[in-house]
Short mmCIF file of C-alpha atoms in Angstrom, two decimals:
data_model
loop_
_atom_site.label_atom_id
_atom_site.label_comp_id
_atom_site.label_asym_id
_atom_site.label_seq_id
_atom_site.Cartn_x
_atom_site.Cartn_y
_atom_site.Cartn_z
CA MET V 12 0.00 0.00 0.00
CA ARG V 13 2.85 2.38 0.81
CA LYS V 14 4.43 1.80 -2.60
CA ILE V 15 1.17 2.59 -4.40
CA LEU V 16 0.67 5.76 -2.34
CA PHE V 17 4.28 6.83 -2.96
CA ALA V 18 3.94 6.20 -6.72
CA ALA V 19 0.70 8.21 -6.82
CA ILE V 20 2.30 11.15 -4.98
CA VAL V 21 5.33 11.14 -7.32
CA PHE V 22 3.06 10.99 -10.39
CA ILE V 23 0.80 13.83 -9.21
CA SER V 24 3.76 16.01 -8.20
CA SER V 25 5.37 15.49 -11.61
CA LEU V 26 2.17 16.77 -13.23
CA THR V 27 2.05 19.83 -11.03
CA GLN V 28 5.66 20.76 -11.87
CA ALA V 29 5.14 20.57 -15.63
CA GLN V 30 3.86 23.49 -17.66
CA GLN V 31 0.27 23.26 -18.81
CA GLU V 32 -1.95 25.53 -20.86
CA ILE V 33 -5.66 25.95 -21.35
CA LYS V 34 -6.82 27.95 -24.36
CA ALA V 35 -9.90 28.97 -26.34
CA ASP V 36 -9.98 29.72 -30.07
CA LEU V 37 -10.93 33.38 -30.46
CA PHE V 38 -11.04 33.23 -34.28
CA ASP V 39 -13.63 30.43 -34.37
CA ALA V 40 -15.79 32.11 -31.75
CA LEU V 41 -15.88 35.44 -33.62
CA ALA V 42 -15.98 34.29 -37.26
CA PHE V 43 -18.22 31.23 -36.86
CA LYS V 44 -20.64 29.99 -34.23
CA THR V 45 -18.02 27.51 -33.10
CA LEU V 46 -16.34 26.83 -29.77
CA GLU V 47 -12.89 25.25 -29.64
CA VAL V 48 -11.01 24.71 -26.38
CA SER V 49 -7.57 23.16 -25.97
CA TYR V 50 -5.41 21.72 -23.22
CA GLU V 51 -1.66 21.36 -23.71
CA TYR V 52 0.82 19.56 -21.45
CA TYR V 53 4.58 20.00 -21.90
CA THR V 54 6.47 16.71 -21.76
CA THR V 55 9.84 18.45 -22.23
CA GLU V 56 10.99 22.01 -22.80
CA ARG V 57 10.60 21.58 -26.59
CA SER V 58 7.67 19.18 -26.99
CA SER V 59 4.09 18.89 -25.80
CA ILE V 60 0.96 16.81 -26.17
CA GLY V 61 -2.58 18.08 -26.03
CA ILE V 62 -6.18 17.77 -27.06
CA SER V 63 -8.63 20.17 -28.68
CA ALA V 64 -12.40 19.89 -28.73
CA LEU V 65 -14.41 21.74 -31.40
CA PHE V 66 -18.19 22.16 -31.22
CA ASN V 67 -19.99 23.69 -34.21
CA PHE V 68 -23.24 25.55 -33.47
CA GLU V 69 -23.70 27.00 -36.97
CA LYS V 70 -26.91 26.10 -38.84
CA ARG V 71 -26.94 24.03 -42.04
CA ALA V 72 -28.04 27.01 -44.13
CA ALA V 73 -24.98 29.12 -43.25
CA ASP V 74 -22.98 30.27 -46.27
CA PHE V 75 -19.61 29.48 -44.72
CA LYS V 76 -19.07 27.03 -41.87
CA TYR V 77 -17.04 24.07 -40.75
CA ASN V 78 -18.32 20.80 -42.20
CA GLU V 79 -17.64 19.06 -38.89
CA LYS V 80 -20.23 19.22 -36.10
CA ARG V 81 -17.75 18.00 -33.49
CA MET V 82 -14.05 17.27 -33.65
CA PHE V 83 -11.73 15.93 -30.97
CA THR V 84 -8.10 16.41 -31.90
CA PRO V 85 -5.23 14.87 -29.94
CA PHE V 86 -1.95 16.44 -31.06
CA PHE V 87 1.81 16.40 -30.58
CA ARG V 88 3.83 19.61 -30.96
CA HIS V 89 7.56 20.05 -31.34
CA TYR V 90 8.96 23.55 -30.73
CA PHE V 91 11.85 24.56 -32.96
CA THR V 92 13.36 27.24 -30.71
CA SER V 93 13.79 27.53 -26.98
CA ASN V 94 12.98 31.24 -26.82
CA SER V 95 10.88 31.91 -23.73
CA ASN V 96 8.52 34.43 -25.38
CA TRP V 97 8.16 33.64 -29.12
CA ASN V 98 8.37 30.09 -30.34
CA TYR V 99 7.61 28.26 -33.62
CA PHE V 100 6.21 24.75 -33.73
CA GLY V 101 5.25 21.88 -35.97
CA GLU V 102 2.28 19.71 -35.11
CA VAL V 103 1.03 16.23 -35.96
CA PHE V 104 -2.63 15.58 -35.17
CA MET V 105 -5.35 12.95 -35.41
CA GLY V 106 -8.79 14.55 -35.70
CA ILE V 107 -11.80 12.40 -34.84
CA ASN V 108 -14.70 14.24 -36.44
CA THR V 109 -18.44 13.87 -36.90
CA GLY V 110 -20.68 15.73 -39.27
CA GLU V 111 -23.23 15.35 -41.99
CA ARG V 112 -23.04 15.44 -45.75
CA GLU V 113 -25.78 16.34 -48.18
CA ILE V 114 -26.84 13.47 -50.41
CA GLU V 115 -29.04 13.65 -53.48
CA LEU V 116 -31.84 11.17 -53.93
CA ASP V 117 -33.95 11.12 -57.10
CA GLY V 118 -37.19 13.04 -56.66
CA SER V 119 -36.81 13.86 -52.99
CA PRO V 120 -35.74 16.95 -51.07
CA ASN V 121 -32.19 17.27 -49.84
CA SER V 122 -31.23 14.57 -47.36
CA TYR V 123 -28.26 14.44 -45.04
CA LYS V 124 -26.19 11.47 -43.96
CA GLU V 125 -24.18 11.58 -40.75
CA TYR V 126 -20.61 10.33 -40.63
CA THR V 127 -17.76 9.77 -38.20
CA ASP V 128 -14.20 9.71 -39.49
CA GLY V 129 -10.60 10.17 -38.44
CA ALA V 130 -8.15 12.54 -40.09
CA LEU V 131 -4.39 12.49 -39.90
CA GLY V 132 -2.65 15.78 -40.54
CA VAL V 133 0.06 18.35 -39.90
CA ALA V 134 0.08 22.00 -38.89
CA VAL V 135 2.60 24.76 -38.24
CA GLY V 136 2.33 27.79 -36.02
CA SER V 137 3.79 30.30 -33.65
CA LYS V 138 3.21 30.94 -29.95
CA TYR V 139 3.76 33.93 -27.68
CA VAL V 140 3.94 33.46 -23.91
CA SER V 141 4.09 36.53 -21.66
CA SER V 142 5.98 36.55 -18.37
CA GLY V 143 2.62 36.50 -16.55
CA GLY V 144 1.46 33.32 -18.30
CA PHE V 145 -0.80 34.83 -20.98
CA VAL V 146 -0.62 32.75 -24.20
CA ILE V 147 -1.43 33.53 -27.84
CA ASP V 148 -0.87 30.93 -30.52
CA VAL V 149 -1.62 31.03 -34.22
CA TYR V 150 -1.55 27.88 -36.35
CA GLY V 151 -2.72 26.43 -39.63
CA GLY V 152 -2.70 23.03 -41.23
CA LEU V 153 -4.60 20.32 -43.07
CA GLY V 154 -5.59 16.75 -42.40
CA ARG V 155 -7.02 14.01 -44.57
CA ASN V 156 -10.00 11.89 -43.55
CA LEU V 157 -9.08 8.23 -43.86
CA PHE V 158 -11.93 5.86 -43.15
CA THR V 159 -15.20 6.67 -44.94
CA SER V 160 -16.32 8.12 -48.25
CA GLU V 161 -19.25 10.02 -46.68
CA SER V 162 -16.98 12.60 -45.05
CA ARG V 163 -15.15 15.46 -46.71
CA ALA V 164 -11.65 14.51 -47.86
CA VAL V 165 -9.83 17.44 -46.19
CA VAL V 166 -10.11 18.68 -42.62
CA PRO V 167 -8.77 22.17 -41.78
CA ARG V 168 -6.87 22.91 -38.58
CA VAL V 169 -6.65 26.68 -38.13
CA GLY V 170 -6.91 28.90 -35.12
CA ILE V 171 -5.96 31.90 -33.06
CA ASN V 172 -5.97 30.77 -29.43
CA LEU V 173 -5.90 32.87 -26.29
CA GLY V 174 -5.15 31.21 -22.99
CA TYR V 175 -3.16 30.87 -19.82
CA ARG V 176 -0.08 28.85 -18.87
CA PHE V 177 0.11 27.51 -15.35
#
């Protein structure tokens, strides 16, 4: 029992010593009716893992919107510099997305078919971290859906995030 308790304390203390960030995508919130939040955990000084969750509240009839209704995106980032304020990164991600696609049936009104798919992709970006912990990161990239023909072939990964490092 002591060994399990000791291992749990060491594990929890290692998490509290590492840098972590929580962010929200300002661009998606202002340009679309979409909410995207992210959590990022630094494994080393120059690499991190994280997850983003995107929820699309835009109606079907909107002229411009994300095709995905929901998307959960685990990612890995590698930072190319060790500058404490500005840093550039490359990202590999796997986006698990759901949505619906319009299908045409002879003689009937527009119908929609729901899908779930997984996209593998890459992105690049830049991040600013202030001395007080305020974070801004800007990134862009593309992924490709892999598993079903009902989904769109390409999945965008773009954002302007504002957040806090703790």
